[in-house]
Structure formats: structure tokens, C-alpha cells
Coordinates of C-alpha atoms and ligand atoms in Angstrom, one line a residue:
M21 CA 7.5 -31.7 2.0
N22 CA 9.1 -34.5 3.9
I23 CA 12.2 -33.1 5.6
G24 CA 15.1 -34.6 7.5
F25 CA 16.8 -32.3 10.0
I26 CA 20.2 -33.2 11.5
G27 CA 21.7 -31.1 14.2
L28 CA 19.0 -29.8 16.5
G29 CA 21.0 -27.4 18.7
N30 CA 20.6 -23.7 19.5
M31 CA 19.9 -22.9 15.8
G32 CA 18.7 -26.2 14.3
G33 CA 16.1 -26.8 17.0
P34 CA 14.0 -23.7 16.4
M35 CA 14.6 -23.9 12.6
A36 CA 13.2 -27.5 12.6
A37 CA 10.3 -26.4 14.8
N38 CA 9.4 -23.6 12.4
L39 CA 9.3 -26.0 9.5
A40 CA 7.0 -28.4 11.4
K41 CA 4.8 -25.4 12.5
A42 CA 4.4 -24.5 8.8
G43 CA 3.0 -28.0 8.1
H44 CA 5.9 -29.9 6.8
N45 CA 6.7 -33.5 8.0
V46 CA 10.0 -33.1 9.8
T47 CA 12.1 -36.0 11.2
G48 CA 15.1 -35.0 13.3
F49 CA 18.3 -36.5 14.6
D50 CA 20.9 -35.2 17.0
T51 CA 23.6 -37.1 18.9
A52 CA 22.3 -35.3 22.0
D53 CA 18.9 -36.6 22.9
V54 CA 16.8 -33.6 22.2
T55 CA 13.0 -33.2 21.7
I56 CA 11.7 -30.5 19.4
E57 CA 8.0 -29.8 19.3
G58 CA 6.4 -31.2 16.2
V59 CA 9.5 -33.0 15.0
A60 CA 9.6 -36.8 14.9
K61 CA 12.8 -38.5 16.3
A62 CA 15.0 -40.8 14.2
A63 CA 17.4 -43.2 15.7
T64 CA 20.3 -42.4 13.3
A65 CA 21.3 -39.6 10.9
A66 CA 20.8 -42.0 8.0
E67 CA 17.2 -42.8 9.1
A68 CA 16.4 -39.1 9.3
A69 CA 17.7 -38.6 5.8
A70 CA 16.1 -41.6 4.1
N71 CA 13.2 -41.0 1.6
Q72 CA 12.9 -37.2 2.2
D73 CA 12.4 -34.3 -0.3
A74 CA 15.0 -32.3 1.6
V75 CA 17.6 -32.9 4.2
I76 CA 18.9 -30.0 6.3
T77 CA 22.1 -30.1 8.4
M78 CA 23.0 -27.6 11.1
L79 CA 26.2 -28.8 12.7
P80 CA 29.2 -27.3 14.6
N81 CA 32.0 -27.6 11.9
G82 CA 33.2 -29.0 8.6
Q83 CA 34.7 -32.2 10.0
I84 CA 31.4 -33.2 11.6
L85 CA 29.6 -32.2 8.4
R86 CA 31.9 -34.5 6.4
T87 CA 31.2 -37.4 8.8
V88 CA 27.5 -36.9 8.7
A89 CA 27.5 -36.6 4.9
D90 CA 29.3 -40.0 4.7
Q91 CA 26.5 -41.4 6.8
I92 CA 23.5 -39.9 5.1
I93 CA 24.3 -39.6 1.3
P94 CA 24.0 -43.4 0.8
A95 CA 20.6 -43.3 2.4
M96 CA 19.2 -40.4 0.5
A97 CA 16.8 -40.6 -2.5
P98 CA 18.0 -39.1 -5.8
E99 CA 17.0 -35.4 -6.3
T100 CA 16.9 -34.8 -2.5
A101 CA 17.8 -31.2 -1.7
F102 CA 20.8 -31.4 0.7
I103 CA 20.8 -28.1 2.4
D104 CA 23.7 -27.5 4.8
C105 CA 23.1 -24.4 7.0
S106 CA 26.1 -24.8 9.2
T107 CA 29.0 -22.4 9.1
V108 CA 31.9 -24.4 7.8
D109 CA 35.1 -24.0 5.8
V110 CA 34.7 -23.5 2.1
E111 CA 36.7 -26.6 1.3
S112 CA 34.4 -28.9 3.3
A113 CA 31.4 -27.2 1.8
R114 CA 32.7 -27.9 -1.7
A115 CA 33.8 -31.5 -1.0
V116 CA 30.5 -32.5 0.5
A117 CA 28.6 -30.8 -2.3
E118 CA 30.6 -32.7 -4.9
Q119 CA 30.0 -36.0 -3.1
A120 CA 26.3 -35.3 -2.9
A121 CA 26.0 -34.1 -6.5
S122 CA 27.7 -37.2 -7.8
A123 CA 25.2 -39.3 -5.9
G124 CA 22.4 -37.5 -7.6
M125 CA 21.4 -35.0 -4.8
L126 CA 20.8 -31.3 -5.1
P127 CA 23.4 -29.8 -2.7
V128 CA 23.2 -26.2 -1.4
D129 CA 25.5 -24.6 1.2
A130 CA 23.3 -22.1 3.0
P131 CA 24.9 -20.6 6.1
V132 CA 22.8 -18.1 8.0
S133 CA 23.1 -14.8 9.8
G134 CA 20.6 -13.6 12.4
G135 CA 21.6 -15.8 15.4
I136 CA 19.4 -17.6 17.8
G137 CA 16.7 -14.9 17.8
G138 CA 16.5 -15.1 14.0
A139 CA 16.3 -18.9 14.1
A140 CA 13.4 -18.7 16.7
G141 CA 11.6 -15.9 14.9
G142 CA 12.0 -17.3 11.4
T143 CA 13.9 -14.2 10.3
L144 CA 17.3 -15.6 9.3
T145 CA 19.2 -14.5 6.2
F146 CA 20.4 -17.3 4.0
M147 CA 23.5 -17.0 1.8
A148 CA 23.2 -19.9 -0.6
G149 CA 25.6 -21.6 -3.0
G150 CA 24.6 -24.3 -5.5
S151 CA 22.9 -24.9 -8.8
T152 CA 19.7 -22.9 -9.8
A153 CA 17.7 -26.2 -9.5
A154 CA 19.0 -26.9 -6.0
F155 CA 18.4 -23.3 -4.9
E156 CA 14.8 -23.3 -6.2
K157 CA 14.0 -26.5 -4.4
A158 CA 15.4 -25.1 -1.1
N159 CA 14.0 -21.6 -1.5
P160 CA 10.4 -22.3 -0.1
L161 CA 12.1 -23.7 3.1
F162 CA 14.3 -20.6 3.4
D163 CA 11.1 -18.5 3.2
I164 CA 9.8 -20.3 6.3
M165 CA 13.0 -20.2 8.3
G166 CA 14.1 -16.7 7.2
Q167 CA 13.2 -13.4 5.7
K168 CA 15.8 -13.3 2.9
A169 CA 17.8 -15.7 0.8
V170 CA 20.5 -14.6 -1.6
H171 CA 21.7 -17.1 -4.3
C172 CA 25.4 -16.2 -4.2
G173 CA 26.7 -18.6 -6.9
D174 CA 27.9 -22.2 -7.1
N175 CA 28.6 -24.5 -4.2
G176 CA 30.8 -22.8 -1.6
A177 CA 29.7 -19.3 -2.6
G178 CA 27.3 -19.2 0.4
Q179 CA 30.1 -20.0 2.9
A180 CA 32.4 -17.5 1.0
A181 CA 29.8 -14.7 1.5
K182 CA 29.4 -15.6 5.2
I183 CA 33.0 -15.5 6.1
C184 CA 33.8 -12.4 4.1
N185 CA 30.8 -10.7 5.9
N186 CA 32.0 -11.9 9.3
M187 CA 35.6 -10.9 8.7
I188 CA 34.3 -7.3 8.0
L189 CA 32.2 -7.6 11.2
G190 CA 35.1 -8.7 13.4
I191 CA 37.5 -6.1 12.0
T192 CA 34.8 -3.3 12.4
M193 CA 34.0 -4.3 15.9
V194 CA 37.7 -4.2 16.9
G195 CA 37.9 -0.7 15.3
T196 CA 34.8 0.6 17.0
C197 CA 36.0 -0.7 20.4
E198 CA 39.5 0.7 20.1
A199 CA 38.1 4.1 19.0
F200 CA 35.8 4.2 22.0
A201 CA 38.7 3.4 24.3
L202 CA 40.8 6.1 22.7
A203 CA 37.9 8.6 23.0
D204 CA 37.7 7.8 26.8
K205 CA 41.4 8.5 27.3
L206 CA 41.0 11.8 25.3
G207 CA 38.2 12.8 27.7
L208 CA 35.5 12.6 25.0
D209 CA 32.0 11.7 26.3
R210 CA 30.8 8.4 24.9
Q211 CA 27.4 9.7 24.0
K212 CA 29.0 12.6 22.0
M213 CA 31.3 10.1 20.3
F214 CA 28.2 8.1 19.3
D215 CA 26.3 11.2 18.1
V216 CA 29.1 12.2 15.9
V217 CA 30.4 8.9 14.5
S218 CA 26.9 7.3 13.9
T219 CA 26.1 10.2 11.6
S220 CA 29.6 10.7 10.1
S221 CA 31.9 8.6 7.9
G222 CA 32.9 6.3 10.7
Y223 CA 29.4 4.9 11.0
S224 CA 28.9 1.1 10.7
W225 CA 26.6 -1.6 11.9
T226 CA 28.8 -2.2 15.0
M227 CA 28.5 1.5 16.0
N228 CA 24.9 2.3 14.8
A229 CA 23.0 -1.0 15.5
Y230 CA 25.1 -2.9 18.0
C231 CA 27.0 -0.2 19.9
P232 CA 29.6 -1.8 22.2
A233 CA 29.3 1.0 24.8
P234 CA 26.6 0.4 27.5
G235 CA 23.9 3.0 27.7
V236 CA 24.7 4.5 24.3
G237 CA 22.8 3.9 21.0
P238 CA 20.1 1.2 20.7
Q239 CA 19.8 -1.7 23.1
S240 CA 22.7 -4.2 22.6
P241 CA 24.5 -6.9 24.6
A242 CA 26.6 -4.1 26.1
D243 CA 23.5 -3.1 28.0
N244 CA 23.2 -6.6 29.4
D245 CA 26.7 -7.1 30.9
Y246 CA 27.9 -8.3 27.5
K247 CA 26.0 -11.5 27.6
P248 CA 25.8 -12.9 24.1
G249 CA 24.3 -12.0 21.5
F250 CA 27.0 -13.2 19.3
A251 CA 29.7 -14.9 21.5
A252 CA 33.3 -14.0 21.1
E253 CA 34.2 -17.6 20.5
L254 CA 31.8 -17.8 17.5
M255 CA 33.4 -14.7 16.1
L256 CA 36.8 -16.4 16.6
K257 CA 35.5 -19.5 14.7
D258 CA 34.4 -17.4 11.7
L259 CA 37.6 -15.3 11.7
R260 CA 39.6 -18.5 11.6
L261 CA 37.5 -19.8 8.7
S262 CA 38.2 -16.5 6.9
Q263 CA 42.0 -16.9 7.4
Q264 CA 41.9 -20.6 6.4
A265 CA 40.1 -19.6 3.2
A266 CA 42.5 -16.6 2.6
E267 CA 45.5 -19.0 2.9
S268 CA 44.1 -21.5 0.5
A269 CA 43.2 -18.7 -2.0
D270 CA 46.4 -16.8 -1.5
A271 CA 44.5 -13.6 -0.5
D272 CA 46.3 -10.9 1.6
T273 CA 44.0 -10.2 4.6
P274 CA 46.2 -8.4 7.2
L275 CA 43.4 -6.9 9.2
G276 CA 41.5 -10.1 9.2
E277 CA 44.6 -11.8 10.5
H278 CA 45.1 -9.3 13.2
A279 CA 41.4 -9.4 14.3
T280 CA 41.7 -13.2 14.4
R281 CA 44.8 -12.9 16.8
L282 CA 43.0 -10.4 19.0
Y283 CA 39.9 -12.6 19.4
E284 CA 42.1 -15.6 19.9
M285 CA 43.9 -13.9 22.8
F286 CA 40.6 -12.6 24.2
V287 CA 38.9 -16.0 24.1
E288 CA 41.8 -18.3 25.0
A289 CA 44.1 -16.3 27.3
E290 CA 41.8 -13.6 28.7
D291 CA 38.2 -13.5 29.9
G292 CA 36.4 -13.4 26.6
L293 CA 35.0 -16.9 26.6
G294 CA 31.2 -16.8 27.0
M295 CA 31.1 -13.0 26.5
D296 CA 29.6 -11.1 23.6
F297 CA 32.1 -10.2 20.9
S298 CA 31.5 -6.5 21.7
A299 CA 33.2 -7.1 25.1
M300 CA 36.4 -6.1 23.2
L301 CA 35.5 -2.6 24.5
P302 CA 36.0 -3.3 28.3
R303 CA 39.1 -5.3 27.2
F304 CA 40.6 -2.2 25.5
E305 CA 39.5 0.1 28.3
K306 CA 41.7 -1.7 30.8
R307 CA 44.8 -1.5 28.6
G308 CA 47.5 1.0 27.7
R309 CA 49.9 0.8 24.8
G310 CA 52.5 -1.5 26.6
Ligands
NAD428 P1 25.0 -26.1 18.7 O1 26.2 -26.6 19.3 O2 23.9 -25.6 19.7 O3 24.3 -27.2 17.8 C1 24.9 -28.2 17.1 C2 24.2 -29.5 17.3 O4 24.8 -30.5 16.5 C3 24.3 -30.0 18.7 O5 22.9 -30.2 19.2 C4 25.0 -31.3 18.6 O6 24.6 -32.3 19.6 C5 24.7 -31.7 17.2 N1 25.7 -32.7 16.6 C6 27.1 -32.7 16.8 N2 27.6 -33.7 16.1 C7 26.5 -34.4 15.5 C8 26.5 -35.5 14.7 N3 27.5 -36.2 14.3 N4 25.2 -35.9 14.3 C9 24.1 -35.2 14.6 N5 24.1 -34.1 15.4 C10 25.3 -33.7 15.9 O7 25.4 -25.0 17.7 P2 24.5 -23.8 17.0 O8 24.6 -22.6 17.8 O9 23.1 -24.4 16.8 O10 25.3 -23.6 15.6 C11 25.1 -24.5 14.5 C12 25.9 -23.9 13.4 O11 25.3 -22.6 13.1 C13 27.4 -23.7 13.6 O12 28.0 -24.0 12.4 C14 27.4 -22.2 13.9 O13 28.7 -21.6 13.5 C15 26.3 -21.7 13.0 N6 25.8 -20.4 13.4 C16 25.4 -20.2 14.7 C17 24.9 -18.9 15.1 C18 24.5 -18.7 16.6 O14 24.3 -17.5 16.9 N7 24.5 -19.7 17.4 C19 24.7 -17.9 14.2 C20 25.0 -18.2 12.8 C21 25.5 -19.4 12.5

């Protein structure tokens, strides 16, 4: 396939490289001058998007996605699959999809989980929203960049799945960290706490697979001085998107709201910026109730 790839950052760069490695003709554009092995460079986003079978975007937020969509949609050939893999607000995803569909494109919102390691290793999970025709056109590319793609529903459903998942993740991480900090103060050994909870009804991905306590459970960012992994500021971004969506859909999400406030404090007023999101544990450790 001929593929345009816009946004060649931490995630987009290795994703584009994997498509090129699999034998596709990939032309990339990024406002920062980056070079990706096997990927031809275009001078503008429109140039990267012109005359392609598929165009993939991997951008920081919904506002930038909307700006880029305005630039590329007029340049794209009809029936081009427009696959947005960025994590953005549901409203921007739906607005851009509508704009693309009415210009004759096949839009799919397809945010990912799996992080930078998943992007490099081609093991991402894609959560896709769009028509069946659009999903089917995009699916062979998901196969190269990832290990699993779920067609979640119409446009916007991929972003909805992503922010609901990450709202659970943020809430669960806070719960796991505050429970460890309580266990410390009750004199309970962390390894014993892990041995019990990881095999009891408190088990979760944050406890069992990504334990926030150093030296306990499988290797995780806690064992590497809380270097990310998944940075606290990215968790904050996703929690904010969940709350923006909850507001526009009139959904009651009290724990999501509280987790958002905690990560906001941690990233903006404390020392959470640049730390893994599991560094909530040392944060709680230092605090009392006051
Ligand atoms: P990044 O900042 O490394 O990459 C974004 C790239 O977009 C940058 O290279 C930037 O120069 C480029 N860009 C910005 N404006 C542009 C424009 N107008 N035209 C062309 N290029 C432009 O970010 P990332 O970590 O690669 O994340 C990309 C997206 O993936 C985000 O939406 C993020 O939330 C999501 N995501 C990231 C991770 C992760 O672990 N990093 C995991 C899952 C999802």
C-alpha cells in the first residue's frame, strides 16, 4: 500500500518504521524535522497525504488533529482510509470523521494501548471506531503495527473505549497505591500484601502486572526509580479526556473526577511531572490524613 504518516514522534516514528519494514511505501511528515528509517520525507502534511491508499495520523491532541485534518482532507484521494491513532477527545474524533466521510474518505479512530515498547515491537492494541468498510481497509495495517484490533463501533467508539479503559486504570492505580501506603502504616510487609491481594479479590492489572511497590511483583517502573513507562502527565491527559466526555454525555463519574484531581495535583503542583504514573505510591507514603 501507499501510506502517508503524519506525526512521527515517540509512537508514530516506530509505527511508520514497522509499516516500511513490512514492505509498504511510507511517506511521512512531522513539524519537527525527524528522519525515520525506510520512510520518505514530505515537505507538508498535504503532500504526505496526497494519492495514498491510507493516511495515518499520530498527533498530540484533538486541536492539532483538527488543524491537520483541514490541511490533508482536500489533498486526499476518495476512498483513502484516514486512520487517526492519536488519543483525542471523542468530539474531535467524531467531527474529523464526519468531515472526512463527507469528502469521500474512510475514517477510523484507532487509539492504541501498549506504549512506546508496543509501538517499537509492533505489539500495540488498536481500539477502532468507524464503518465496517473503513475498518476492513485499515485492519491489515493494524496487523503489522499491533497484535490485536477491536472494532468497537461507529466513529468515536475507539476513543470512547480508550478513555473508559484509562479511567479505570487511573482509578485502580490510585487505589492500589493508597492501599500500599495504608498497609505500610499498619506494619504489613509489602511482599505479604502483594501475595495476598494479587491472589484475592483486590487483584488488578496495577497490582499483578505493574506493581507500584519496588522489589515486589514482576519488574515494573517502580523498580527503575519510577522512570516512565506510562508518564503521570499522559495519565492526566487521558483522565481529563474522560471527564470532558463525561460532562458532555452527562455521566456521573465521581471516582474518575477524583483521580483526575489527584493526578493534576501530582503533575502540576508536586513532583509528578516526568515520573511514571505509579509514583503515586511514594506520594502517598509521605503523607498523613491532614
Ligand atoms: P510525541 O509528542 O512524541 O509525538 C507527536 C508528534 O506530532 C511530534 O513529533 C510532533 O512534532 C508532531 N506534530 C505536532 N503537531 C504537528 C502538526 N501540526 N503536523 C505534523 N506533526 C505534528 O507524542 P507520542 O508519545 O508519540 O504520542 C502521540 C499520541 O499517542 C498522543 O495522542 C498520545 O496521547 C498517544 N499515546 C501515547 C502513548 C505513549 O506511551 N507515548 C501511549 C498511547 C497513546
